[in-house]
Coordinates of N, CA and C in Angstrom, one line a residue:
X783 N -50.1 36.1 17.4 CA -50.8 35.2 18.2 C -51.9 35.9 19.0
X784 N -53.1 35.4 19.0 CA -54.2 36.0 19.8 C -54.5 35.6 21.3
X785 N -54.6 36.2 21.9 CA -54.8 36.0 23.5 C -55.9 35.8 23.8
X786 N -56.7 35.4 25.1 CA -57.7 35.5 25.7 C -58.1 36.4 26.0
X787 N -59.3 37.0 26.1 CA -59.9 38.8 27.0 C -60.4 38.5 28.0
X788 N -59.9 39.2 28.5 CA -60.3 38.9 30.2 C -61.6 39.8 29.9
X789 N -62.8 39.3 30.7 CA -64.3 40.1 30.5 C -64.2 40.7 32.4
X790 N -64.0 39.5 32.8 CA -64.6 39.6 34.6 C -63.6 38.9 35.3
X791 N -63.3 39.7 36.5 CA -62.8 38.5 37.4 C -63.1 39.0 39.2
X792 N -64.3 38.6 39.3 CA -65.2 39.0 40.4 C -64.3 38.4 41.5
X793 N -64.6 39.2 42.5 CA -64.1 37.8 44.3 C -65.2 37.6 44.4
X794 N -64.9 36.2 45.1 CA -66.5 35.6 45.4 C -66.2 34.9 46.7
X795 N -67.1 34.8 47.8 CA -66.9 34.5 49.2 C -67.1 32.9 49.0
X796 N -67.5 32.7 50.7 CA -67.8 30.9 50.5 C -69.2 31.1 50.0
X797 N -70.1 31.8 50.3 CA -71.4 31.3 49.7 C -71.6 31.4 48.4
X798 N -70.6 31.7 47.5 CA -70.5 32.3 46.0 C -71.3 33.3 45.6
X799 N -71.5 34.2 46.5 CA -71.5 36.0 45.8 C -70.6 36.8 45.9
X800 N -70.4 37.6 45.3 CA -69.7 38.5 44.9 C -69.5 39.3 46.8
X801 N -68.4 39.5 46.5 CA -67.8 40.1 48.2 C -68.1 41.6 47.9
X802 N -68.5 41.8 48.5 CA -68.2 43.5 48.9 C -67.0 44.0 49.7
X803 N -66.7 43.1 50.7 CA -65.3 43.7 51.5 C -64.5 42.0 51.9
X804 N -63.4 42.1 52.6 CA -62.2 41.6 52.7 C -62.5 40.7 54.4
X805 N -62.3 39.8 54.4 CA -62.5 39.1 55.9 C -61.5 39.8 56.8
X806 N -61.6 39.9 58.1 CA -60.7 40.8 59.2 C -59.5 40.2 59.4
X807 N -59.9 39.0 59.0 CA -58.5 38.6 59.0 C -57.3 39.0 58.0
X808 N -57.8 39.2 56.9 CA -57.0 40.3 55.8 C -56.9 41.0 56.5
X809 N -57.3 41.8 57.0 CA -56.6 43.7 57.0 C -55.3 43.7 57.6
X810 N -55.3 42.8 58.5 CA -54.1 42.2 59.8 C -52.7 41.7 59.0
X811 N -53.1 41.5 57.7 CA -51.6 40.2 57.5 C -50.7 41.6 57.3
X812 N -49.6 40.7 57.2 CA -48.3 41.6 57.4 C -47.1 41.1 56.0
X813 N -47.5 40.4 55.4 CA -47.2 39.4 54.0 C -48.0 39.4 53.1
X814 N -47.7 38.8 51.8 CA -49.0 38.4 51.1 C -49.1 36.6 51.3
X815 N -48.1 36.1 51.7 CA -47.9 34.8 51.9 C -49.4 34.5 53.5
X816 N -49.2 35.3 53.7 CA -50.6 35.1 55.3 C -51.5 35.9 54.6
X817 N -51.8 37.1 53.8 CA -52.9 37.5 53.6 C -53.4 36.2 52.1
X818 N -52.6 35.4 51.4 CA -53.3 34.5 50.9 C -54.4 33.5 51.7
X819 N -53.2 33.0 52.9 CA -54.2 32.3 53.4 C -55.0 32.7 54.1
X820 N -55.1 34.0 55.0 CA -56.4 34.6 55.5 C -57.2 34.4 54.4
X821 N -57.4 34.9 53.0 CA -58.1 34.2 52.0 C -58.8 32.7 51.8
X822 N -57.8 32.0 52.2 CA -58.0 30.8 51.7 C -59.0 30.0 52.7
X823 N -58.6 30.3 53.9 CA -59.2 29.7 55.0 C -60.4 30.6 55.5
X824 N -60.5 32.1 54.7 CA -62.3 32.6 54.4 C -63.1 31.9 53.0
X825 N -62.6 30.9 52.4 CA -62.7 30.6 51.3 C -63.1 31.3 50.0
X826 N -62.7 32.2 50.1 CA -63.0 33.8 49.0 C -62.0 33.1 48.0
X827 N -62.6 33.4 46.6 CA -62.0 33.0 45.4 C -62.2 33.8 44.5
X828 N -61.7 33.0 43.0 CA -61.9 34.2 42.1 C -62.6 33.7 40.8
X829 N -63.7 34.3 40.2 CA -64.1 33.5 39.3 C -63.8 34.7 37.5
X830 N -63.0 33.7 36.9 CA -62.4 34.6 35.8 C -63.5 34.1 34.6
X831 N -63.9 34.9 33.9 CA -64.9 34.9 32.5 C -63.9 35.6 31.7
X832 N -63.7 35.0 30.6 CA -63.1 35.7 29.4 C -63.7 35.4 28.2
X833 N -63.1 35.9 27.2 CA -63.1 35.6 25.8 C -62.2 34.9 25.4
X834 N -62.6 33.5 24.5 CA -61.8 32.8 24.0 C -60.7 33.1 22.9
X835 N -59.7 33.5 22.4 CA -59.1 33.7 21.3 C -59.9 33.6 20.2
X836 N -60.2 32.7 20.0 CA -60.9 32.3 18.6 C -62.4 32.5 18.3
X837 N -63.1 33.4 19.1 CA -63.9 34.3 18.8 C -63.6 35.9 18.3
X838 N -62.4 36.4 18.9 CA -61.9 37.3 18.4 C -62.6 38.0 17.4
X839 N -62.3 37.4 15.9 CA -62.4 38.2 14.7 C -64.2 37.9 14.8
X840 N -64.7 37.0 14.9 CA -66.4 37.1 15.2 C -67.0 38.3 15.7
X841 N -65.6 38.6 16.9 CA -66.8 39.5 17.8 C -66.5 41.0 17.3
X842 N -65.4 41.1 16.5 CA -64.8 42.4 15.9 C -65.5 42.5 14.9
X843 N -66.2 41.3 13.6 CA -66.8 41.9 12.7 C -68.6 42.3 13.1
X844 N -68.6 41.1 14.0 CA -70.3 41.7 14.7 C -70.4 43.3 14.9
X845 N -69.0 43.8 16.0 CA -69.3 44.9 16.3 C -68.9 46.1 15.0
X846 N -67.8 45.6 14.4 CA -68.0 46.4 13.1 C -69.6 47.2 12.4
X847 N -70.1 45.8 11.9 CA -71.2 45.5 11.8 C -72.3 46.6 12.1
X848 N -72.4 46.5 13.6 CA -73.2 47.4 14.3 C -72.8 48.6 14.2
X849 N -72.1 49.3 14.4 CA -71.4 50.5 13.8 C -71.5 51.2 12.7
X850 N -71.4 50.4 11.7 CA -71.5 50.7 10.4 C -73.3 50.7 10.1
X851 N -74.3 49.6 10.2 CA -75.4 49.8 10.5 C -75.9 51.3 10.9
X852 N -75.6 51.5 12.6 CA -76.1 52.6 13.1 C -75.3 53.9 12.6
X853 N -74.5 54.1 11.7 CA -74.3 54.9 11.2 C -74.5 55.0 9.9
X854 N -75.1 54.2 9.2 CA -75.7 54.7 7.7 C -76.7 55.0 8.4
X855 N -78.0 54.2 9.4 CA -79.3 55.0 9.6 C -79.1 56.2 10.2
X856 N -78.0 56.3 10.9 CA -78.1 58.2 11.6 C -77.9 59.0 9.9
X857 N -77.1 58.3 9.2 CA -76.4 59.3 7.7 C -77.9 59.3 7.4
X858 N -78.8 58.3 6.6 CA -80.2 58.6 6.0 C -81.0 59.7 6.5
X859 N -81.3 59.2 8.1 CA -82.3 60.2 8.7 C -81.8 61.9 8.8
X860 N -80.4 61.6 8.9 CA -79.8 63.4 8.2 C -80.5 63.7 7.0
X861 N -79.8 63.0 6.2 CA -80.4 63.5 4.6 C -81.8 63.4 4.6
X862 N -82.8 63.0 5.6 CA -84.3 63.0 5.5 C -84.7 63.8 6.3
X863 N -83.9 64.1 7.1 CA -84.6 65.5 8.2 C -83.8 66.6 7.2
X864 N -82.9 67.3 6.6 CA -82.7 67.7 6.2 C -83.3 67.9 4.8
X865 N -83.6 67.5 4.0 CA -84.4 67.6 3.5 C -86.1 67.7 3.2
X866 N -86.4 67.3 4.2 CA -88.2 67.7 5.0 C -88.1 69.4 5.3
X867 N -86.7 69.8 5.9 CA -86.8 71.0 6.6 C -86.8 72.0 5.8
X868 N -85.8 71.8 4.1 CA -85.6 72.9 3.5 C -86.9 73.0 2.4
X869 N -87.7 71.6 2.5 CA -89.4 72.0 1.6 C -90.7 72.3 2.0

């Protein structure tokens, strides 16, 4: 069975950017049951991006793909620099 990929899962404040640090009211709690809500009531949330399951095998043969690509042109330009150098 295939899972979702987690890509991102940023905190984001009330104005919806990305937090750099923790409201003061966090540092204080003494629980996670109060440091949720010091969260809740700074309205800091969480915004999760993933990968759907069912792109999976798409995004594994794309990158295949690319791989195999950039390494026949690195293989050619060997056998072409090497060959330039010994004539």
């Amino acid at each position: 069975m295939l899972s979702s990929r987690l890509v991102s899962e940023p905190t984001l404040d009330a104005s919806g950017h990305t937090a750099t640090g923790m409201p003061p009211a966090y540092t204080y709690c003494d629980s996670l049951k109060t440091c949720i809500s010091a969260l809740a009531k700074a309205d800091y949330h969480q915004r999760v991006t993933y990968h759907p399951a069912d792109n999976f095998w798409a995004l594994q043969w794309t990158e295949t793909g690319i791989y195999l690509g950039l390494a026949l042109s690195l293989g050619i330009l060997c056998v072409w620099w090497t060959r330039r150098r010994l004539t």
